[in-house]
Amino acid sequence: MKLTCSAIKLPFIVLFVITFAFQTGFVGFCYGQNFQFDYKIKRDALSFKLVKNLIIIPIYINDKGPFNFILDTGVDPLIITDSTIVDKNQLTNLRKVKINGTGEGDELTAYISNNINARVGAASMKHVPTVILKEDVFNLSIYLGLKIHGLIGYHFFNSFIVKINYTQAKVSFSLPQTRKKIKWNKLDLEFLENKPYINVPVKVPDLGEINAKLIIDCGASHALSLESYKEGVFPLPVPSFQANLGVGLGGKINGNIGRVTSIKLGEYELKNVLTSFPNYSDVAAKARQKQRTGNLGSDILKKFTVIFDYQGGAMYFKKNSSFAKPFEHDMSGVEIYVDDRQFNRVYVSRIEAASPAEKAGILADDEILSINFKKITDYSIDDVVNLLKSEHGKTILIEFSRNDKVYIKILALKRRL
């Protein structure tokens, strides 16, 4: 069965800049609790799947699973996006709340639970503060090409010293008392509403160098998002172009894509950084932390091996083999999604105006059958994304079906920035 989802933009970004504004608050949650190892061990490690820059780890919920959760420094409570994984007989004293999130939509209905137990590797936690969404507004499964059940953040990171090795696709976590001196670059973390922030210099065209307060968000697939300047609208650089930047709890996030001159993290300077500028009304106006400038995501973080020491108030990092790779955006104008019933059928959800895809005559709802004469089932989602932003001027042959007819079109990729 083909599913329609025009709000998901696969080629570039999905935003997890989630700011909760609960009408009733988190009264009754036990924030003193942490994950603990089930055995007399001090450290553990897990392999993860990295899809669209997002870290996906296996988690057991109430002794069932494993379920696919996104590891996300940008969220506070555990978020269950697929409510079917929870046995309703195990849930008591649920509180119905309204959530204001980023995006252009209205409030959402969710439920707060204190009766969720979670296990990550050899570590577990009882009564995890949890938000269960009534409706899966993210639709992450069709965006990432595999079933996604939720997001996990603060309570895991606050329990351990967490090392993320993007090159090896491995997350290691150890007890805080095992802390040793780390001779890597270091940035101090400031915590606001249980989310980590850094203050770093960013050079922006026309503005010069600014001191940016950024939330560290490994659950955001972009490189950098600049949302506000002096608590107002962030000035757009020239050139930039309008784009659908992704989806937040409140729905679609629109804005522009441009570049900043550089961002400096410790001794490392990253130049010509692809940056999203979400509409002020979609993100910054809804943020509770008005003094924040924006959000640093995984397209930057994946250039490093990163250690988060929440209890020590620090982030350590050293560059890896992908550090020198340039930041690129989609050059085709095709937005795609997968059928979440089968995960082996790929459809066009949206075509950017005046893009190579529009000029080639590709339309929304076309089913992609092959790219460069290779079956679409032989590609991963990341394979497709990387191919469509690979090289300015490169030609791509796309075979697709429409109304039971098969077509082959040639796209000439075009860099816009």
CSV table of C-alpha atoms in Angstrom, one decimal:
chain,number,residue,atom,x,y,z
A,1,MET,CA,0.0,0.0,0.0
A,2,LYS,CA,1.4,3.4,-1.0
A,3,LEU,CA,1.4,6.0,1.7
A,4,THR,CA,1.3,9.7,1.1
A,5,CYS,CA,3.5,12.0,3.1
A,6,SER,CA,4.4,15.3,1.4
A,7,ALA,CA,5.7,16.7,4.7
A,8,ILE,CA,8.8,14.5,4.9
A,9,LYS,CA,11.9,15.8,3.2
A,10,LEU,CA,14.3,13.0,2.8
A,11,PRO,CA,17.1,14.5,0.7
A,12,PHE,CA,18.3,17.0,3.2
A,13,ILE,CA,17.1,17.3,6.8
A,14,VAL,CA,14.7,16.4,9.5
A,15,LEU,CA,14.6,18.6,12.6
A,16,PHE,CA,14.4,17.3,16.1
A,17,VAL,CA,14.6,20.7,17.7
A,18,ILE,CA,11.9,19.7,20.2
A,19,THR,CA,10.8,22.2,22.8
A,20,PHE,CA,8.1,20.9,25.1
A,21,ALA,CA,5.5,23.2,26.6
A,22,PHE,CA,3.2,21.0,28.6
A,23,GLN,CA,0.1,22.5,30.1
A,24,THR,CA,0.5,20.4,33.1
A,25,GLY,CA,4.3,20.0,33.3
A,26,PHE,CA,6.2,17.0,34.5
A,27,VAL,CA,4.9,16.8,37.9
A,28,GLY,CA,5.6,13.5,39.6
A,29,PHE,CA,8.5,12.5,37.4
A,30,CYS,CA,11.5,11.1,39.3
A,31,TYR,CA,14.4,12.9,37.8
A,32,GLY,CA,16.9,11.6,40.4
A,33,GLN,CA,16.8,8.2,38.8
A,34,ASN,CA,19.4,7.0,36.2
A,35,PHE,CA,20.2,4.0,34.1
A,36,GLN,CA,22.2,1.4,36.0
A,37,PHE,CA,24.1,-1.6,34.8
A,38,ASP,CA,22.4,-4.9,35.6
A,39,TYR,CA,25.6,-6.7,36.4
A,40,LYS,CA,28.8,-5.7,38.2
A,41,ILE,CA,30.3,-4.0,35.2
A,42,LYS,CA,31.4,-0.5,34.6
A,43,ARG,CA,31.0,-0.1,30.8
A,44,ASP,CA,29.2,-1.5,27.8
A,45,ALA,CA,29.1,-0.8,24.1
A,46,LEU,CA,26.5,-1.1,21.2
A,47,SER,CA,26.7,-1.0,17.5
A,48,PHE,CA,24.3,1.4,15.9
A,49,LYS,CA,22.8,2.1,12.5
A,50,LEU,CA,23.6,5.5,11.1
A,51,VAL,CA,20.9,6.6,8.7
A,52,LYS,CA,20.6,10.1,7.4
A,53,ASN,CA,23.1,11.1,10.1
A,54,LEU,CA,20.8,9.8,12.9
A,55,ILE,CA,22.0,7.2,15.4
A,56,ILE,CA,19.5,4.3,15.8
A,57,ILE,CA,20.0,1.9,18.7
A,58,PRO,CA,18.1,-1.1,20.0
A,59,ILE,CA,16.1,-0.6,23.1
A,60,TYR,CA,13.8,-2.9,25.1
A,61,ILE,CA,10.6,-1.4,26.6
A,62,ASN,CA,8.9,-3.2,29.4
A,63,ASP,CA,10.9,-6.4,28.6
A,64,LYS,CA,9.8,-6.4,25.0
A,65,GLY,CA,11.8,-5.6,21.9
A,66,PRO,CA,14.3,-4.8,20.6
A,67,PHE,CA,12.8,-1.6,19.2
A,68,ASN,CA,14.6,1.0,17.1
A,69,PHE,CA,15.1,4.3,19.0
A,70,ILE,CA,17.0,7.4,17.9
A,71,LEU,CA,19.7,8.5,20.3
A,72,ASP,CA,19.1,12.2,20.7
A,73,THR,CA,20.8,14.8,22.9
A,74,GLY,CA,18.0,17.2,21.9
A,75,VAL,CA,15.2,15.5,23.9
A,76,ASP,CA,14.5,15.2,27.6
A,77,PRO,CA,12.0,12.5,28.4
A,78,LEU,CA,11.9,9.2,26.5
A,79,ILE,CA,9.5,9.7,23.5
A,80,ILE,CA,7.5,6.8,22.2
A,81,THR,CA,6.3,7.6,18.7
A,82,ASP,CA,4.8,4.2,18.0
A,83,SER,CA,2.2,3.6,20.8
A,84,THR,CA,1.6,0.0,19.7
A,85,ILE,CA,4.8,-1.2,21.3
A,86,VAL,CA,3.3,-0.4,24.8
A,87,ASP,CA,0.9,-2.9,26.4
A,88,LYS,CA,-1.9,-0.7,27.5
A,89,ASN,CA,-2.6,-3.1,30.4
A,90,GLN,CA,0.7,-2.1,31.9
A,91,LEU,CA,-0.1,1.6,31.7
A,92,THR,CA,-1.8,3.2,34.6
A,93,ASN,CA,-2.2,6.8,35.8
A,94,LEU,CA,-1.7,8.2,32.3
A,95,ARG,CA,-2.0,11.9,32.1
A,96,LYS,CA,-3.2,13.5,28.9
A,97,VAL,CA,-1.3,16.7,27.9
A,98,LYS,CA,-1.0,19.1,25.1
A,99,ILE,CA,2.4,19.7,23.4
A,100,ASN,CA,3.6,22.8,21.6
A,101,GLY,CA,6.5,21.9,19.3
A,102,THR,CA,8.4,23.4,16.5
A,103,GLY,CA,6.6,23.6,13.1
A,104,GLU,CA,3.6,25.4,11.6
A,105,GLY,CA,0.9,23.1,13.1
A,106,ASP,CA,-1.3,23.2,16.1
A,107,GLU,CA,-0.9,21.5,19.5
A,108,LEU,CA,-0.6,17.7,19.8
A,109,THR,CA,-2.1,15.3,22.2
A,110,ALA,CA,0.2,13.0,24.1
A,111,TYR,CA,0.3,11.0,27.3
A,112,ILE,CA,2.7,11.1,30.2
A,113,SER,CA,3.7,7.8,31.8
A,114,ASN,CA,5.7,6.9,34.8
A,115,ASN,CA,5.4,3.2,34.2
A,116,ILE,CA,7.9,2.6,31.4
A,117,ASN,CA,11.0,0.5,32.0
A,118,ALA,CA,13.8,0.7,29.5
A,119,ARG,CA,16.9,-1.4,28.8
A,120,VAL,CA,19.9,-0.3,26.7
A,121,GLY,CA,22.5,-3.0,26.4
A,122,ALA,CA,23.4,-4.1,29.9
A,123,ALA,CA,21.9,-1.0,31.5
A,124,SER,CA,18.3,-0.5,32.6
A,125,MET,CA,16.1,2.1,34.2
A,126,LYS,CA,12.7,1.7,35.9
A,127,HIS,CA,10.0,4.4,35.7
A,128,VAL,CA,11.5,6.3,32.9
A,129,PRO,CA,9.8,9.7,32.4
A,130,THR,CA,8.1,9.0,29.1
A,131,VAL,CA,5.9,10.9,26.6
A,132,ILE,CA,3.7,8.6,24.4
A,133,LEU,CA,2.5,10.4,21.3
A,134,LYS,CA,-1.1,9.6,20.3
A,135,GLU,CA,-0.1,10.1,16.7
A,136,ASP,CA,3.3,9.5,15.0
A,137,VAL,CA,3.7,13.0,13.6
A,138,PHE,CA,7.3,12.4,12.7
A,139,ASN,CA,6.7,9.5,10.3
A,140,LEU,CA,10.3,8.7,10.7
A,141,SER,CA,9.9,5.1,9.4
A,142,ILE,CA,9.1,6.3,5.9
A,143,TYR,CA,11.9,8.9,6.1
A,144,LEU,CA,14.6,6.5,7.2
A,145,GLY,CA,13.5,3.3,5.5
A,146,LEU,CA,13.1,1.2,8.7
A,147,LYS,CA,10.7,1.1,11.5
A,148,ILE,CA,11.3,3.7,14.2
A,149,HIS,CA,9.6,3.5,17.6
A,150,GLY,CA,10.9,6.5,19.5
A,151,LEU,CA,13.7,8.7,20.8
A,152,ILE,CA,15.9,8.5,23.9
A,153,GLY,CA,18.0,11.3,25.3
A,154,TYR,CA,18.8,13.0,28.6
A,155,HIS,CA,18.3,10.1,31.0
A,156,PHE,CA,20.7,7.9,29.1
A,157,PHE,CA,23.3,10.5,28.6
A,158,ASN,CA,23.1,11.8,32.2
A,159,SER,CA,23.7,8.2,33.5
A,160,PHE,CA,27.0,7.6,31.8
A,161,ILE,CA,30.0,9.0,30.0
A,162,VAL,CA,28.9,8.3,26.4
A,163,LYS,CA,31.4,8.0,23.5
A,164,ILE,CA,30.0,8.1,20.0
A,165,ASN,CA,32.3,6.8,17.3
A,166,TYR,CA,30.6,7.6,14.0
A,167,THR,CA,33.3,5.9,11.9
A,168,GLN,CA,32.9,2.6,13.6
A,169,ALA,CA,29.1,3.0,14.2
A,170,LYS,CA,29.6,2.3,17.9
A,171,VAL,CA,28.4,3.9,21.1
A,172,SER,CA,30.2,3.1,24.3
A,173,PHE,CA,29.0,4.1,27.7
A,174,SER,CA,30.7,3.9,31.1
A,175,LEU,CA,30.0,4.9,34.7
A,176,PRO,CA,30.9,8.5,35.6
A,177,GLN,CA,33.3,7.3,38.3
A,178,THR,CA,35.5,5.7,35.6
A,179,ARG,CA,36.3,9.1,34.3
A,180,LYS,CA,39.8,9.6,33.1
A,181,LYS,CA,41.7,12.6,31.8
A,182,ILE,CA,40.9,13.1,28.1
A,183,LYS,CA,43.4,15.0,26.0
A,184,TRP,CA,41.0,15.9,23.3
A,185,ASN,CA,39.4,19.2,22.4
A,186,LYS,CA,36.9,20.2,25.1
A,187,LEU,CA,33.9,22.4,25.2
A,188,ASP,CA,32.0,23.2,28.4
A,189,LEU,CA,28.3,22.2,28.4
A,190,GLU,CA,25.6,24.4,29.8
A,191,PHE,CA,22.3,22.6,30.6
A,192,LEU,CA,19.0,24.3,30.1
A,193,GLU,CA,15.9,22.2,30.5
A,194,ASN,CA,18.2,19.1,30.5
A,195,LYS,CA,19.5,19.9,27.1
A,196,PRO,CA,23.3,20.6,26.4
A,197,TYR,CA,24.3,24.0,25.0
A,198,ILE,CA,27.7,25.4,23.9
A,199,ASN,CA,28.9,28.9,23.1
A,200,VAL,CA,31.1,29.0,20.0
A,201,PRO,CA,32.1,31.6,17.4
A,202,VAL,CA,30.3,31.6,14.1
A,203,LYS,CA,31.3,33.8,11.1
A,204,VAL,CA,28.2,34.9,9.1
A,205,PRO,CA,28.2,36.9,5.9
A,206,ASP,CA,27.3,40.5,6.5
A,207,LEU,CA,27.2,40.0,10.3
A,208,GLY,CA,30.8,39.0,10.9
A,209,GLU,CA,31.7,36.8,13.9
A,210,ILE,CA,29.0,36.2,16.4
A,211,ASN,CA,29.0,34.3,19.7
A,212,ALA,CA,26.4,31.6,19.1
A,213,LYS,CA,24.6,29.7,21.8
A,214,LEU,CA,23.8,26.3,20.2
A,215,ILE,CA,22.0,23.3,21.5
A,216,ILE,CA,24.1,20.1,20.7
A,217,ASP,CA,21.6,17.9,18.9
A,218,CYS,CA,22.8,14.5,17.6
A,219,GLY,CA,19.1,13.8,16.8
A,220,ALA,CA,19.1,16.5,14.0
A,221,SER,CA,20.5,15.4,10.7
A,222,HIS,CA,21.6,18.9,9.5
A,223,ALA,CA,24.9,20.5,10.1
A,224,LEU,CA,23.8,23.8,11.6
A,225,SER,CA,20.5,25.7,12.1
A,226,LEU,CA,20.4,29.4,13.0
A,227,GLU,CA,17.1,30.4,14.4
A,228,SER,CA,17.4,33.8,16.0
A,229,TYR,CA,19.7,36.8,16.3
A,230,LYS,CA,19.4,39.0,19.4
A,231,GLU,CA,16.1,37.3,20.1
A,232,GLY,CA,14.7,38.3,16.7
A,233,VAL,CA,14.8,37.0,13.1
A,234,PHE,CA,18.2,35.8,12.0
A,235,PRO,CA,19.3,37.7,8.9
A,236,LEU,CA,19.4,35.5,5.8
A,237,PRO,CA,22.8,35.3,4.0
A,238,VAL,CA,23.0,35.9,0.2
A,239,PRO,CA,22.7,33.6,-1.6
A,240,SER,CA,20.1,31.3,0.0
A,241,PHE,CA,17.0,29.4,-1.2
A,242,GLN,CA,13.6,28.5,0.2
A,243,ALA,CA,13.2,25.0,1.4
A,244,ASN,CA,11.0,22.6,3.4
A,245,LEU,CA,13.5,21.9,6.2
A,246,GLY,CA,11.8,19.0,7.8
A,247,VAL,CA,9.3,18.3,10.5
A,248,GLY,CA,9.0,19.0,14.2
A,249,LEU,CA,6.4,18.1,16.8
A,250,GLY,CA,4.2,20.9,15.4
A,251,GLY,CA,4.4,19.9,11.8
A,252,LYS,CA,6.3,21.2,8.8
A,253,ILE,CA,9.3,23.5,9.3
A,254,ASN,CA,9.9,25.9,6.4
A,255,GLY,CA,12.7,28.3,5.8
A,256,ASN,CA,15.9,28.9,3.8
A,257,ILE,CA,19.1,27.1,3.2
A,258,GLY,CA,22.4,29.0,3.0
A,259,ARG,CA,25.9,28.9,4.2
A,260,VAL,CA,27.9,30.5,7.0
A,261,THR,CA,31.6,31.3,6.5
A,262,SER,CA,32.8,29.2,9.4
A,263,ILE,CA,32.2,27.7,12.8
A,264,LYS,CA,34.9,27.1,15.3
A,265,LEU,CA,34.9,24.2,17.7
A,266,GLY,CA,37.9,24.2,19.9
A,267,GLU,CA,41.0,24.2,17.7
A,268,TYR,CA,38.9,23.0,14.7
A,269,GLU,CA,37.4,25.4,12.2
A,270,LEU,CA,34.8,24.2,9.7
A,271,LYS,CA,34.3,26.4,6.7
A,272,ASN,CA,31.5,27.0,4.2
A,273,VAL,CA,29.0,25.2,6.4
A,274,LEU,CA,25.6,24.4,5.0
A,275,THR,CA,23.1,26.0,7.3
A,276,SER,CA,19.3,26.0,7.6
A,277,PHE,CA,17.5,29.2,8.6
A,278,PRO,CA,14.0,28.1,9.8
A,279,ASN,CA,11.2,30.6,9.7
A,280,TYR,CA,11.2,32.5,13.0
A,281,SER,CA,7.5,31.7,13.6
A,282,ASP,CA,8.1,27.9,13.1
A,283,VAL,CA,11.0,27.5,15.6
A,284,ALA,CA,12.4,30.4,17.5
A,285,ALA,CA,9.1,32.0,18.4
A,286,LYS,CA,8.1,28.7,20.0
A,287,ALA,CA,11.3,28.1,21.9
A,288,ARG,CA,11.3,28.5,25.6
A,289,GLN,CA,15.0,29.4,25.6
A,290,LYS,CA,14.8,32.8,23.8
A,291,GLN,CA,18.6,33.4,24.2
A,292,ARG,CA,19.6,30.5,22.1
A,293,THR,CA,20.9,31.1,18.6
A,294,GLY,CA,20.3,27.8,17.1
A,295,ASN,CA,21.2,24.1,16.8
A,296,LEU,CA,24.3,22.1,16.0
A,297,GLY,CA,23.5,18.8,14.4
A,298,SER,CA,24.9,15.5,13.3
A,299,ASP,CA,26.2,16.6,9.9
A,300,ILE,CA,28.9,18.4,11.9
A,301,LEU,CA,29.1,15.9,14.8
A,302,LYS,CA,29.8,13.0,12.5
A,303,LYS,CA,33.1,14.6,11.5
A,304,PHE,CA,34.3,13.8,15.0
A,305,THR,CA,34.5,11.1,17.6
A,306,VAL,CA,32.6,12.6,20.5
A,307,ILE,CA,32.5,12.0,24.2
A,308,PHE,CA,29.6,13.4,26.3
A,309,ASP,CA,30.2,13.8,30.0
A,310,TYR,CA,27.0,15.3,31.3
A,311,GLN,CA,27.8,15.0,34.9
A,312,GLY,CA,31.3,16.5,34.3
A,313,GLY,CA,29.7,19.3,32.2
A,314,ALA,CA,31.9,18.7,29.1
A,315,MET,CA,32.0,17.5,25.6
A,316,TYR,CA,35.3,16.1,24.2
A,317,PHE,CA,36.0,15.5,20.5
A,318,LYS,CA,38.6,14.8,17.9
A,319,LYS,CA,38.3,14.8,14.1
A,320,ASN,CA,37.9,11.6,12.1
A,321,SER,CA,38.5,10.6,8.5
A,322,SER,CA,35.4,12.5,7.2
A,323,PHE,CA,36.4,15.9,8.7
A,324,ALA,CA,37.6,17.4,5.4
A,325,LYS,CA,34.6,16.4,3.3
A,326,PRO,CA,32.6,19.4,2.1
A,327,PHE,CA,29.1,20.1,3.2
A,328,GLU,CA,26.7,19.5,0.3
A,329,HIS,CA,22.9,19.8,-0.3
A,330,ASP,CA,20.6,17.9,-2.5
A,331,MET,CA,21.2,18.8,-6.1
A,332,SER,CA,18.2,17.0,-7.7
A,333,GLY,CA,15.1,18.6,-6.3
A,334,VAL,CA,13.6,15.2,-5.5
A,335,GLU,CA,12.1,14.4,-2.1
A,336,ILE,CA,11.4,10.7,-1.5
A,337,TYR,CA,9.9,8.4,1.0
A,338,VAL,CA,9.4,4.6,1.4
A,339,ASP,CA,6.3,2.5,1.9
A,340,ASP,CA,6.4,1.6,5.6
A,341,ARG,CA,4.5,-1.6,4.9
A,342,GLN,CA,7.2,-3.1,2.8
A,343,PHE,CA,10.2,-0.7,3.0
A,344,ASN,CA,11.3,-1.7,-0.5
A,345,ARG,CA,9.2,0.7,-2.5
A,346,VAL,CA,10.3,4.3,-3.0
A,347,TYR,CA,8.1,7.2,-4.0
A,348,VAL,CA,8.4,10.8,-4.9
A,349,SER,CA,6.7,13.0,-2.3
A,350,ARG,CA,7.6,16.4,-3.6
A,351,ILE,CA,9.5,18.2,-6.4
A,352,GLU,CA,11.3,21.5,-5.8
A,353,ALA,CA,10.2,24.2,-8.3
A,354,ALA,CA,12.7,24.9,-11.1
A,355,SER,CA,14.9,22.0,-10.0
A,356,PRO,CA,16.5,19.4,-12.3
A,357,ALA,CA,13.8,16.9,-11.3
A,358,GLU,CA,11.0,19.3,-12.4
A,359,LYS,CA,12.8,20.0,-15.7
A,360,ALA,CA,13.1,16.3,-16.3
A,361,GLY,CA,9.3,15.9,-15.8
A,362,ILE,CA,9.3,13.8,-12.6
A,363,LEU,CA,6.1,14.3,-10.6
A,364,ALA,CA,5.0,13.7,-7.0
A,365,ASP,CA,3.7,10.1,-6.5
A,366,ASP,CA,5.9,8.6,-9.1
A,367,GLU,CA,7.4,5.3,-7.9
A,368,ILE,CA,11.2,5.1,-8.4
A,369,LEU,CA,12.2,1.7,-9.9
A,370,SER,CA,16.0,2.2,-10.5
A,371,ILE,CA,18.8,4.7,-10.5
A,372,ASN,CA,21.6,4.4,-13.1
A,373,PHE,CA,20.1,1.0,-14.1
A,374,LYS,CA,20.5,-0.3,-10.6
A,375,LYS,CA,17.4,-1.5,-8.8
A,376,ILE,CA,16.2,0.8,-6.1
A,377,THR,CA,16.0,-2.2,-3.7
A,378,ASP,CA,19.8,-2.5,-4.1
A,379,TYR,CA,20.3,1.0,-2.6
A,380,SER,CA,20.1,2.1,1.0
A,381,ILE,CA,18.4,5.4,1.8
A,382,ASP,CA,21.9,6.9,2.4
A,383,ASP,CA,23.1,5.6,-0.9
A,384,VAL,CA,20.3,7.5,-2.7
A,385,VAL,CA,20.8,10.7,-0.7
A,386,ASN,CA,24.6,10.7,-1.2
A,387,LEU,CA,24.1,10.1,-5.0
A,388,LEU,CA,21.7,13.0,-5.4
A,389,LYS,CA,24.2,15.4,-3.8
A,390,SER,CA,27.4,13.9,-5.2
A,391,GLU,CA,28.6,16.3,-7.9
A,392,HIS,CA,27.5,19.4,-9.7
A,393,GLY,CA,26.8,18.6,-13.4
A,394,LYS,CA,26.7,14.8,-12.9
A,395,THR,CA,23.9,13.1,-14.8
A,396,ILE,CA,21.6,10.6,-13.1
A,397,LEU,CA,19.3,8.2,-14.9
A,398,ILE,CA,16.1,7.6,-13.0
A,399,GLU,CA,13.5,4.9,-14.0
A,400,PHE,CA,10.1,5.4,-12.5
A,401,SER,CA,6.5,4.3,-13.0
A,402,ARG,CA,3.4,6.4,-13.3
A,403,ASN,CA,-0.1,5.1,-13.9
A,404,ASP,CA,1.3,1.7,-14.9
A,405,LYS,CA,3.7,3.2,-17.4
A,406,VAL,CA,7.5,3.1,-17.1
A,407,TYR,CA,9.7,6.1,-17.9
A,408,ILE,CA,13.4,6.9,-17.9
A,409,LYS,CA,14.6,10.4,-17.3
A,410,ILE,CA,18.0,12.1,-17.1
A,411,LEU,CA,18.8,14.5,-14.3
A,412,ALA,CA,21.7,16.9,-14.4
A,413,LEU,CA,22.6,17.6,-10.8
A,414,LYS,CA,22.8,21.3,-10.0
A,415,ARG,CA,24.5,22.9,-7.0
A,416,ARG,CA,22.5,26.0,-5.8
A,417,LEU,CA,25.0,27.2,-3.2
